[in-house]
mmCIF file of C-alpha atoms in Angstrom:
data_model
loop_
_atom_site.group_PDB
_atom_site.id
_atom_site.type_symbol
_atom_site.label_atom_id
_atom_site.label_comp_id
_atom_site.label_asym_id
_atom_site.label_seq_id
_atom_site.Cartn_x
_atom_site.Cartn_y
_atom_site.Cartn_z
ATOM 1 C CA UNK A 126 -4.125 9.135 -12.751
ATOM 2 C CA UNK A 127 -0.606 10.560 -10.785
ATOM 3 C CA UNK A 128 0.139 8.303 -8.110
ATOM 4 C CA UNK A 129 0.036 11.445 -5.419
ATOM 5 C CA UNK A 130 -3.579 11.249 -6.929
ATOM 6 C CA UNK A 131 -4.477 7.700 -6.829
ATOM 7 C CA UNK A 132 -2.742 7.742 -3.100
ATOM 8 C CA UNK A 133 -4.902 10.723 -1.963
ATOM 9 C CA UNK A 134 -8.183 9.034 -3.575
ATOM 10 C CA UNK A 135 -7.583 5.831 -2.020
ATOM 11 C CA UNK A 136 -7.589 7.860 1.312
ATOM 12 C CA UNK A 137 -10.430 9.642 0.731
ATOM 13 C CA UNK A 138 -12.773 6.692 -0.075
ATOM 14 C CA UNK A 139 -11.569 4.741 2.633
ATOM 15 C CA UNK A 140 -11.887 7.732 5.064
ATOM 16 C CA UNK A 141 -15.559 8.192 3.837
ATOM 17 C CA UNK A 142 -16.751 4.738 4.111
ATOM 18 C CA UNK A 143 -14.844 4.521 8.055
ATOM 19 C CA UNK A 144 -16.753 7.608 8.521
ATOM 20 C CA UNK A 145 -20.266 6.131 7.895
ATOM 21 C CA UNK A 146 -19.634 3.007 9.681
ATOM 22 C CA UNK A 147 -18.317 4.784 12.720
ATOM 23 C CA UNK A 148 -20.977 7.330 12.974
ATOM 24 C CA UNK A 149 -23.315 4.296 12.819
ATOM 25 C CA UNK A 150 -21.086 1.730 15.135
ATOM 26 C CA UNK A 151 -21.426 3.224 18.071
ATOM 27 C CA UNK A 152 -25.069 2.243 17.910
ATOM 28 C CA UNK A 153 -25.999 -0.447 15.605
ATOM 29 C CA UNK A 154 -24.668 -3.387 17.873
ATOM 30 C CA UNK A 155 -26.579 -1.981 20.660
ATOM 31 C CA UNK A 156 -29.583 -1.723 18.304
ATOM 32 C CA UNK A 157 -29.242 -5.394 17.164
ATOM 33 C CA UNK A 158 -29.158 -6.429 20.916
ATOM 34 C CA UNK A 159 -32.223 -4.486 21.562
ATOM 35 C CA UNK A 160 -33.774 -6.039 18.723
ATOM 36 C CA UNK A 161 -32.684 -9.741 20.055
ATOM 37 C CA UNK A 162 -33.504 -8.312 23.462
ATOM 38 C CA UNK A 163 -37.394 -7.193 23.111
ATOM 39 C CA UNK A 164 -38.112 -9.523 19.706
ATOM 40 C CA UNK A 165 -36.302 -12.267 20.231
ATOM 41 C CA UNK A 166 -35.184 -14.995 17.827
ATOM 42 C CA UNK A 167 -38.833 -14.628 15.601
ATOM 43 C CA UNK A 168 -39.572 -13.332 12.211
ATOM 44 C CA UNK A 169 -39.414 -9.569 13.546
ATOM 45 C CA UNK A 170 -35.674 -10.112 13.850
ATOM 46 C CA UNK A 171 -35.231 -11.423 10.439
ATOM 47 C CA UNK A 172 -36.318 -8.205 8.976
ATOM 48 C CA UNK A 173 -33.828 -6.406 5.878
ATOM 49 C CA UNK A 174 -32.716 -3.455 8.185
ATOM 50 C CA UNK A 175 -31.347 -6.062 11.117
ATOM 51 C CA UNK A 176 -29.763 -8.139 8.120
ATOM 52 C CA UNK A 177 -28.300 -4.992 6.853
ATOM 53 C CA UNK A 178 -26.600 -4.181 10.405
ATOM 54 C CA UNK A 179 -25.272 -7.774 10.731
ATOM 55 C CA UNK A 180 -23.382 -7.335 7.412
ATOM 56 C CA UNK A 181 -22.154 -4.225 8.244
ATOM 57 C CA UNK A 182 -20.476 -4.642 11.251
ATOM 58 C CA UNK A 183 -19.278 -8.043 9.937
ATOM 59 C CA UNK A 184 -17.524 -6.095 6.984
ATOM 60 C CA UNK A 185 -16.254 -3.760 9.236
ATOM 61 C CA UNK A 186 -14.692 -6.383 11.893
ATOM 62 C CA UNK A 187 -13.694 -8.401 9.115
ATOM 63 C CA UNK A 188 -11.727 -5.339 7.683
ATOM 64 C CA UNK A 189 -10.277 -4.047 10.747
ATOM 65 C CA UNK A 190 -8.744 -7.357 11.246
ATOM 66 C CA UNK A 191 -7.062 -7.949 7.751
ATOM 67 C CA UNK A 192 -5.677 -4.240 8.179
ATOM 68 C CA UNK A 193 -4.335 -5.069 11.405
ATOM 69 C CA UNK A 194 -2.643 -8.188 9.958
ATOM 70 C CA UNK A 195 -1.427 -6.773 7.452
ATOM 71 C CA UNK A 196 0.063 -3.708 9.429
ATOM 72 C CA UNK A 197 1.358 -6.436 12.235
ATOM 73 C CA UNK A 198 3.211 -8.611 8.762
ATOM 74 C CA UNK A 199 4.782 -5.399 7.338
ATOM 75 C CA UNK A 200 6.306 -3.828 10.593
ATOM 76 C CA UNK A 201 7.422 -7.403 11.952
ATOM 77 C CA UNK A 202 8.985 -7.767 8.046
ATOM 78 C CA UNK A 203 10.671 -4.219 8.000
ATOM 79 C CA UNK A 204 11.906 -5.008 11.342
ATOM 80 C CA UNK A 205 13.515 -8.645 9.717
ATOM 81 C CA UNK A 206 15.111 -6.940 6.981
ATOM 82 C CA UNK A 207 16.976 -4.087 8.811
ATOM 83 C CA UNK A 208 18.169 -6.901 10.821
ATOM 84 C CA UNK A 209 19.299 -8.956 7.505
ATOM 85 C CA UNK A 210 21.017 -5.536 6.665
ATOM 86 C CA UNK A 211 22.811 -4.880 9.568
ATOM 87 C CA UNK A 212 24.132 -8.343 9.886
ATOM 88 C CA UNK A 213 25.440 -8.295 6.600
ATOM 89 C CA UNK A 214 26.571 -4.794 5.737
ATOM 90 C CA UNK A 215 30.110 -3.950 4.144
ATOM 91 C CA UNK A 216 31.661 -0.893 3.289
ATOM 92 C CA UNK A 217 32.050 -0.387 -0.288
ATOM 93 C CA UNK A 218 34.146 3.060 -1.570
ATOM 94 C CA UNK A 219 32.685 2.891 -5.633
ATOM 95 C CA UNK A 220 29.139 2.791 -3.889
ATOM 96 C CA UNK A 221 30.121 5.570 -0.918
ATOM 97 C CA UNK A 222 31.536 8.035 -3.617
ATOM 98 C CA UNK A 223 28.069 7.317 -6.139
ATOM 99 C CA UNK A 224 26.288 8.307 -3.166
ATOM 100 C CA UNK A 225 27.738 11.022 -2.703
ATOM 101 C CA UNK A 226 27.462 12.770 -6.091
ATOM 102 C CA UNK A 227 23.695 11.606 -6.728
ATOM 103 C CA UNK A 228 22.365 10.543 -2.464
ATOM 104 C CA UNK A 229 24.474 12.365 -0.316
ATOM 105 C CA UNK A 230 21.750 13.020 2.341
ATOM 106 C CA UNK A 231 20.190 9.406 1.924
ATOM 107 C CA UNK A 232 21.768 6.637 4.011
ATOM 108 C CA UNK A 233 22.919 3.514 1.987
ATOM 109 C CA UNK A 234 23.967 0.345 3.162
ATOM 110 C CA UNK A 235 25.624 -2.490 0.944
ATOM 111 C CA UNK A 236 24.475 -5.914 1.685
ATOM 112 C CA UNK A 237 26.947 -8.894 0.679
ATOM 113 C CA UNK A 238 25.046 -11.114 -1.099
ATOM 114 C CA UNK A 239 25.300 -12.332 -4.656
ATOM 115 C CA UNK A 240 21.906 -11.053 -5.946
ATOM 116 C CA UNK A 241 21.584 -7.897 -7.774
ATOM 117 C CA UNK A 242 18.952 -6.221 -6.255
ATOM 118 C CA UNK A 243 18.804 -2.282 -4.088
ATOM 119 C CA UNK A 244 15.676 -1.531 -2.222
ATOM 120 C CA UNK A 245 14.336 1.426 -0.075
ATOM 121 C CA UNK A 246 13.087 0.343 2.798
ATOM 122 C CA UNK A 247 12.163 1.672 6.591
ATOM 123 C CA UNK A 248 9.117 3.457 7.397
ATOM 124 C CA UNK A 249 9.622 6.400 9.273
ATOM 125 C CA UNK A 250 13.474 6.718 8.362
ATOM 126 C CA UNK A 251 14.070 4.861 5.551
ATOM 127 C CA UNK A 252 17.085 3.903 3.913
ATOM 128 C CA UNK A 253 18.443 2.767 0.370
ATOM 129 C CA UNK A 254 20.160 -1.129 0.342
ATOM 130 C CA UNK A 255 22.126 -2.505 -2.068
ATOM 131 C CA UNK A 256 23.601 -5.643 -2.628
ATOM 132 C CA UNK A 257 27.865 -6.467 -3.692
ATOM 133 C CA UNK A 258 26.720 -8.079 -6.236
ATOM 134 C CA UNK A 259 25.258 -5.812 -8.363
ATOM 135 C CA UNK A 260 27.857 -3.753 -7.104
ATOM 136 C CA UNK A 261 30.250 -5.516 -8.905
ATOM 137 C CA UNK A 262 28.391 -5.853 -11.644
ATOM 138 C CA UNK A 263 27.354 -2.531 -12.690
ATOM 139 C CA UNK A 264 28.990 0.043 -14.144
ATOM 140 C CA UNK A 265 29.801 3.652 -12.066
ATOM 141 C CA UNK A 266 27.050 5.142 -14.062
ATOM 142 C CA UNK A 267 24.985 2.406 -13.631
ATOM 143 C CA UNK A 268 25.384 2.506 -10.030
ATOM 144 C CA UNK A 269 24.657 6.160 -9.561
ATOM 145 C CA UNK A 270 21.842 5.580 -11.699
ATOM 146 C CA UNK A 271 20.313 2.849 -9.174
ATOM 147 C CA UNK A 272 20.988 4.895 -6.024
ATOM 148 C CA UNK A 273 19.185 8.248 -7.612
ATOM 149 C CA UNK A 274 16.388 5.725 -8.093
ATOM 150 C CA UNK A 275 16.517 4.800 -4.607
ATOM 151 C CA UNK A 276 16.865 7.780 -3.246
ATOM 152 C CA UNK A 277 13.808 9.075 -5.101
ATOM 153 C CA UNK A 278 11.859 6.669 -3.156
ATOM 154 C CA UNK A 279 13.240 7.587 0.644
ATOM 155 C CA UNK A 280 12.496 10.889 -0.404
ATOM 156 C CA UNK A 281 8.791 10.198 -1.369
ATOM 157 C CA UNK A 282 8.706 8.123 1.945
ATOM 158 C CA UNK A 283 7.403 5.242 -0.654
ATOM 159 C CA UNK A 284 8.079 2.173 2.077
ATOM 160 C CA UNK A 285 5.671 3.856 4.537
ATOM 161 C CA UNK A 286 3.069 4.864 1.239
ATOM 162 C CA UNK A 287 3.258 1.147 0.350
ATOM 163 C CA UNK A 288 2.337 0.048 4.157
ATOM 164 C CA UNK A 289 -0.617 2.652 4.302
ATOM 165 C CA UNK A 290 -2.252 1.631 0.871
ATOM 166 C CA UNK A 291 -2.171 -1.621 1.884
ATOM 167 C CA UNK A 292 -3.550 -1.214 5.103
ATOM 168 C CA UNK A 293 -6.686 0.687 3.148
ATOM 169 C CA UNK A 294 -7.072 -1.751 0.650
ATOM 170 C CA UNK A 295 -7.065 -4.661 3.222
ATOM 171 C CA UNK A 296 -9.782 -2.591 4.989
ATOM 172 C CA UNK A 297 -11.969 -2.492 2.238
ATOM 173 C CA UNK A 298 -11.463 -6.217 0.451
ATOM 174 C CA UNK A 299 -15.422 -5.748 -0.905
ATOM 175 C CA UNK A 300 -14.444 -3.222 -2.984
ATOM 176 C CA UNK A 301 -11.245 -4.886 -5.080
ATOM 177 C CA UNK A 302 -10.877 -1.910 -7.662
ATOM 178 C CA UNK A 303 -9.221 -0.081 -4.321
ATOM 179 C CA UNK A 304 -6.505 -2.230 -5.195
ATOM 180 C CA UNK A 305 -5.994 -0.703 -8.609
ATOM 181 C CA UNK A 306 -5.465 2.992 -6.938
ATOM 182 C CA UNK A 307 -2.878 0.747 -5.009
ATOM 183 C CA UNK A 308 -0.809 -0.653 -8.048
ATOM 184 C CA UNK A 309 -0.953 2.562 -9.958
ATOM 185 C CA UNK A 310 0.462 4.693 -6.857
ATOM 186 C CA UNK A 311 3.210 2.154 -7.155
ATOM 187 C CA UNK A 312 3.722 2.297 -10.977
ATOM 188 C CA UNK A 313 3.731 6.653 -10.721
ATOM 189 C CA UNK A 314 6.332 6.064 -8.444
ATOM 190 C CA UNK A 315 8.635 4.113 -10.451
ATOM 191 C CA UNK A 316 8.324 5.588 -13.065
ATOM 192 C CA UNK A 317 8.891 9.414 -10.663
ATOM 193 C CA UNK A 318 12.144 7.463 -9.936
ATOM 194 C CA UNK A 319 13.209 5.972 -13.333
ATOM 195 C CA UNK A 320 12.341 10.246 -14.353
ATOM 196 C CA UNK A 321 14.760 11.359 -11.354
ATOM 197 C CA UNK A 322 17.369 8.794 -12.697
ATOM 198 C CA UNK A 323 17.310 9.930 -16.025
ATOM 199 C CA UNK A 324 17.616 13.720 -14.936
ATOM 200 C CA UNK A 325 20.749 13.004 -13.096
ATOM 201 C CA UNK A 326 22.411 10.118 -14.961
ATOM 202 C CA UNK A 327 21.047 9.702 -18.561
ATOM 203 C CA UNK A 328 18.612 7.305 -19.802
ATOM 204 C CA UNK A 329 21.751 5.122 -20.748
ATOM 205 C CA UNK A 330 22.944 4.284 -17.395
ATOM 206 C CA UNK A 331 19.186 3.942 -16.276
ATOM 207 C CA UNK A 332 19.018 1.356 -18.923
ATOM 208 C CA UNK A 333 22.117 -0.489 -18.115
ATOM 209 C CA UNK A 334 21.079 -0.991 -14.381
ATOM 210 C CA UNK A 335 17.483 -2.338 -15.201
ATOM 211 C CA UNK A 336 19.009 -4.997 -17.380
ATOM 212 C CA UNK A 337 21.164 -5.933 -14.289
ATOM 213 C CA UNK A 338 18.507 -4.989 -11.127
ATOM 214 C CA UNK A 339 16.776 -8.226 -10.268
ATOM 215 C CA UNK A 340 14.011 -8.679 -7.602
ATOM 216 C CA UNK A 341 14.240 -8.286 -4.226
ATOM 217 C CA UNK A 342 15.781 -11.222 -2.325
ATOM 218 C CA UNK A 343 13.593 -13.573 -0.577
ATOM 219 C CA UNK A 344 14.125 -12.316 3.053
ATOM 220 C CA UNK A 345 12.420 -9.001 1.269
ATOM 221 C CA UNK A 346 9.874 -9.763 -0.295
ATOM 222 C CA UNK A 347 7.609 -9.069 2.867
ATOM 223 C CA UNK A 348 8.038 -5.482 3.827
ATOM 224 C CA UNK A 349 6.791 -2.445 2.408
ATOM 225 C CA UNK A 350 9.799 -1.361 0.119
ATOM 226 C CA UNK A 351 10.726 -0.184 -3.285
ATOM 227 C CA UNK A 352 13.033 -1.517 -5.461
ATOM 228 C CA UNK A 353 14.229 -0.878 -8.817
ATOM 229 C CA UNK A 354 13.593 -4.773 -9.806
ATOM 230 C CA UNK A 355 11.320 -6.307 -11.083
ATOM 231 C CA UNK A 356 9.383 -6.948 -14.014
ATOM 232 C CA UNK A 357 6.061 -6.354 -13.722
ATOM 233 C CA UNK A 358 6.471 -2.266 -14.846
ATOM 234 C CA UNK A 359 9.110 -3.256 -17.133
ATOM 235 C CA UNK A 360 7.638 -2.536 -20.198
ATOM 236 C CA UNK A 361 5.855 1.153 -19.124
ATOM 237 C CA UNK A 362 9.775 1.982 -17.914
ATOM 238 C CA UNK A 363 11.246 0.986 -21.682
ATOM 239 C CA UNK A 364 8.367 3.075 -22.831
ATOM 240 C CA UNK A 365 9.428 5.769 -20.836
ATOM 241 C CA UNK A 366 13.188 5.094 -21.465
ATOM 242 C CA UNK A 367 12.106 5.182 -25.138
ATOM 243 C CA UNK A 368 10.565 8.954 -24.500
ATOM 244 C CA UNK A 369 7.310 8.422 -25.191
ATOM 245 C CA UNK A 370 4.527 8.378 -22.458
ATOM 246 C CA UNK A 371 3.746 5.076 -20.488
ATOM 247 C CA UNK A 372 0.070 3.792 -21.431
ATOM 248 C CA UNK A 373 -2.312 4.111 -18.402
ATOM 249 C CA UNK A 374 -3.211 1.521 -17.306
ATOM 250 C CA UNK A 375 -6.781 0.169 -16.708
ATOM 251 C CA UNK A 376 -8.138 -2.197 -14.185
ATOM 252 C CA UNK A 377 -10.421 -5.411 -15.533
ATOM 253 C CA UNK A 378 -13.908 -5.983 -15.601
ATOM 254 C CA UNK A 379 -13.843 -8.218 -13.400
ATOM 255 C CA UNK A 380 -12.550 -5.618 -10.505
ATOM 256 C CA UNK A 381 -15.225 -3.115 -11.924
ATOM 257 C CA UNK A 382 -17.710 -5.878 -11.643
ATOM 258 C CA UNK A 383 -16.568 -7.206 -7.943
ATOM 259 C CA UNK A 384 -16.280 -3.459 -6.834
ATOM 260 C CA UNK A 385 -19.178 -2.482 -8.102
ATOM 261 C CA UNK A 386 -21.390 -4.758 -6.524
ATOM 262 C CA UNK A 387 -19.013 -4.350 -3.373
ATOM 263 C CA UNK A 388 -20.324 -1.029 -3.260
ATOM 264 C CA UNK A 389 -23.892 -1.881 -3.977
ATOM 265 C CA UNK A 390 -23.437 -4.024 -0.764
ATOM 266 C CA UNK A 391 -21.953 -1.620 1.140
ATOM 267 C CA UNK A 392 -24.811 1.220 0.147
ATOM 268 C CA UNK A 393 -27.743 -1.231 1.091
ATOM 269 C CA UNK A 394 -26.047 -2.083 4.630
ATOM 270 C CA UNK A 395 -25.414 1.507 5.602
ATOM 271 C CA UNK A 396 -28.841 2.759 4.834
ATOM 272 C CA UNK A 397 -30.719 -0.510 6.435
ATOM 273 C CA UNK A 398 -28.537 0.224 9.566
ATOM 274 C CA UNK A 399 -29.251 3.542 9.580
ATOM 275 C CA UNK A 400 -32.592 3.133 9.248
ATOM 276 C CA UNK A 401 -32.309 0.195 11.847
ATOM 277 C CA UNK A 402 -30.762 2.852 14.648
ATOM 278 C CA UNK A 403 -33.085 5.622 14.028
ATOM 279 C CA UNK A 404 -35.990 3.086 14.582
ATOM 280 C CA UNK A 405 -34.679 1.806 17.827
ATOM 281 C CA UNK A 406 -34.855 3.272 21.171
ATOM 282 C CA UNK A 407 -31.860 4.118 22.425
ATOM 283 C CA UNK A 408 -30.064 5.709 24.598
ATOM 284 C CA UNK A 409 -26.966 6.818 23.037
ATOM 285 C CA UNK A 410 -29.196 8.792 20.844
ATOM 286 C CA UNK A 411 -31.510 10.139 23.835
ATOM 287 C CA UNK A 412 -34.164 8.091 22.992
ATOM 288 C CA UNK A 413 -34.081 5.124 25.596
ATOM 289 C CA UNK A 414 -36.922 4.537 27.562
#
């Protein structure tokens, strides 16, 4: 599955499931406390369809508030590193004139610091940083080669697709195999780059800068962003390097398992809540006495 793909299914199934609980929300709490209200604290109260209401609205308050925290993290962490940037931003001319033959409409800030790393980060306007010392470490072709990467992601707005697939799959942490959609929008788009990269530079110099692009520093590692680092794609980018197609890959049982019964959970507390409104008098559906 294309990471545009996996992206717009992720959206889709989270959109559906919000859509169910919402259409029922408005109601079901008011049905429970009519329940409480009338039946009190007996047997009646205990029945499947009230049990099925209480999960679902426990789900869905227990979702909204990881997706809020996790929202709340990544715009408090973007916000940390710009600052990082800022503070510690150089001019550089090798890195001004690679920009300007592979970037020249993305903005790029050096950092001096002695890791190797380059990022895209910043949500609505994002931006490509890269540190002196890979800087000084790379190659020219190297270089231009790790800012047509970068630029690949401010183009495909990748810090902000990061923040929003996270916020989903934070939402929905009953149904774990979400989280695969996640990972593989963020593989497609590595590999998009590592494509772009190529085009422009040659798989040589592509090469050359992942054997000298580390991870993100520490003050990083927070915020939705995309860097060229890393090593957990590192051997679907040789592949592609190589010319031959990356494997796809494939989530584990145990997500299939956890999801699917996630799912089975989620299917039983829908219908026993909508069952549980459309047997209750109320008046938000015209029925209250």
């Amino acid at each position: 599955m294309t990471g545009h793909r996996a992206f717009w299914t992720l959206v889709a199934l989270s959109a559906t499931i919000r859509a169910a609980v919402a259409y029922l929300g408005c109601c079901l709490a008011m049905a429970l406390a009519w329940r409480i209200t009338h039946h009190g604290a007996g047997p009646r109260l205990l029945s499947s369809a009230v049990w099925a209401g209480a999960v679902l609205l426990t789900l869905s308050v227990a979702g909204a508030v990881r997706s809020v925290q996790r929202v709340r993290r990544g715009l408090g962490a973007t916000r940390t590193v710009g600052r990082h940037v800022r503070a510690a931003a150089v001019d550089d001319a090798a890195v001004r004139a690679a920009a300007r033959q592979v970037a020249p409409t993305v903005p790029v800030d050096v950092v001096e610091d002695a890791g190797r790393f380059a990022f895209a980060y910043g949500l609505l306007r994002p931006r490509v940083a890269v540190s002196s010392g890979l800087v000084e470490s790379a190659t020219f072709e190297e270089l231009r080669a790790v800012l047509a990467h970068e630029a690949e992601h401010v183009r495909g707005r990748d810090p902000l697709r990061a923040l929003v697939a996270s916020f989903l799959t934070a939402q929905h942490f009953a149904l774990p195999l979400l989280g695969h959609l996640r990972a593989a929008v963020v593989a497609d788009r590595e590999l998009a780059a590592d494509r772009c990269a190529m085009a422009r530079c040659g798989a040589g110099a592509v090469a050359g800068a992942l054997l000298k692009v580390g991870d993100a520093p520490r003050w990083a590692h927070a915020a939705p962003a995309a860097a060229m680092g890393g090593r957990a794609l590192l051997a679907a980018r040789i592949t592609q390097l190589e010319g031959d197609p990356p494997p796809p890959a494939r989530p584990d049982r145990r997500q299939v398992a956890v999801t699917a019964a996630g799912a089975a959970l989620y299917a039983w507390a829908i219908a026993g809540s909508a069952w549980l409104v459309a047997a209750t008098p109320l008046i938000c559906l015209g029925r209250g006495h």
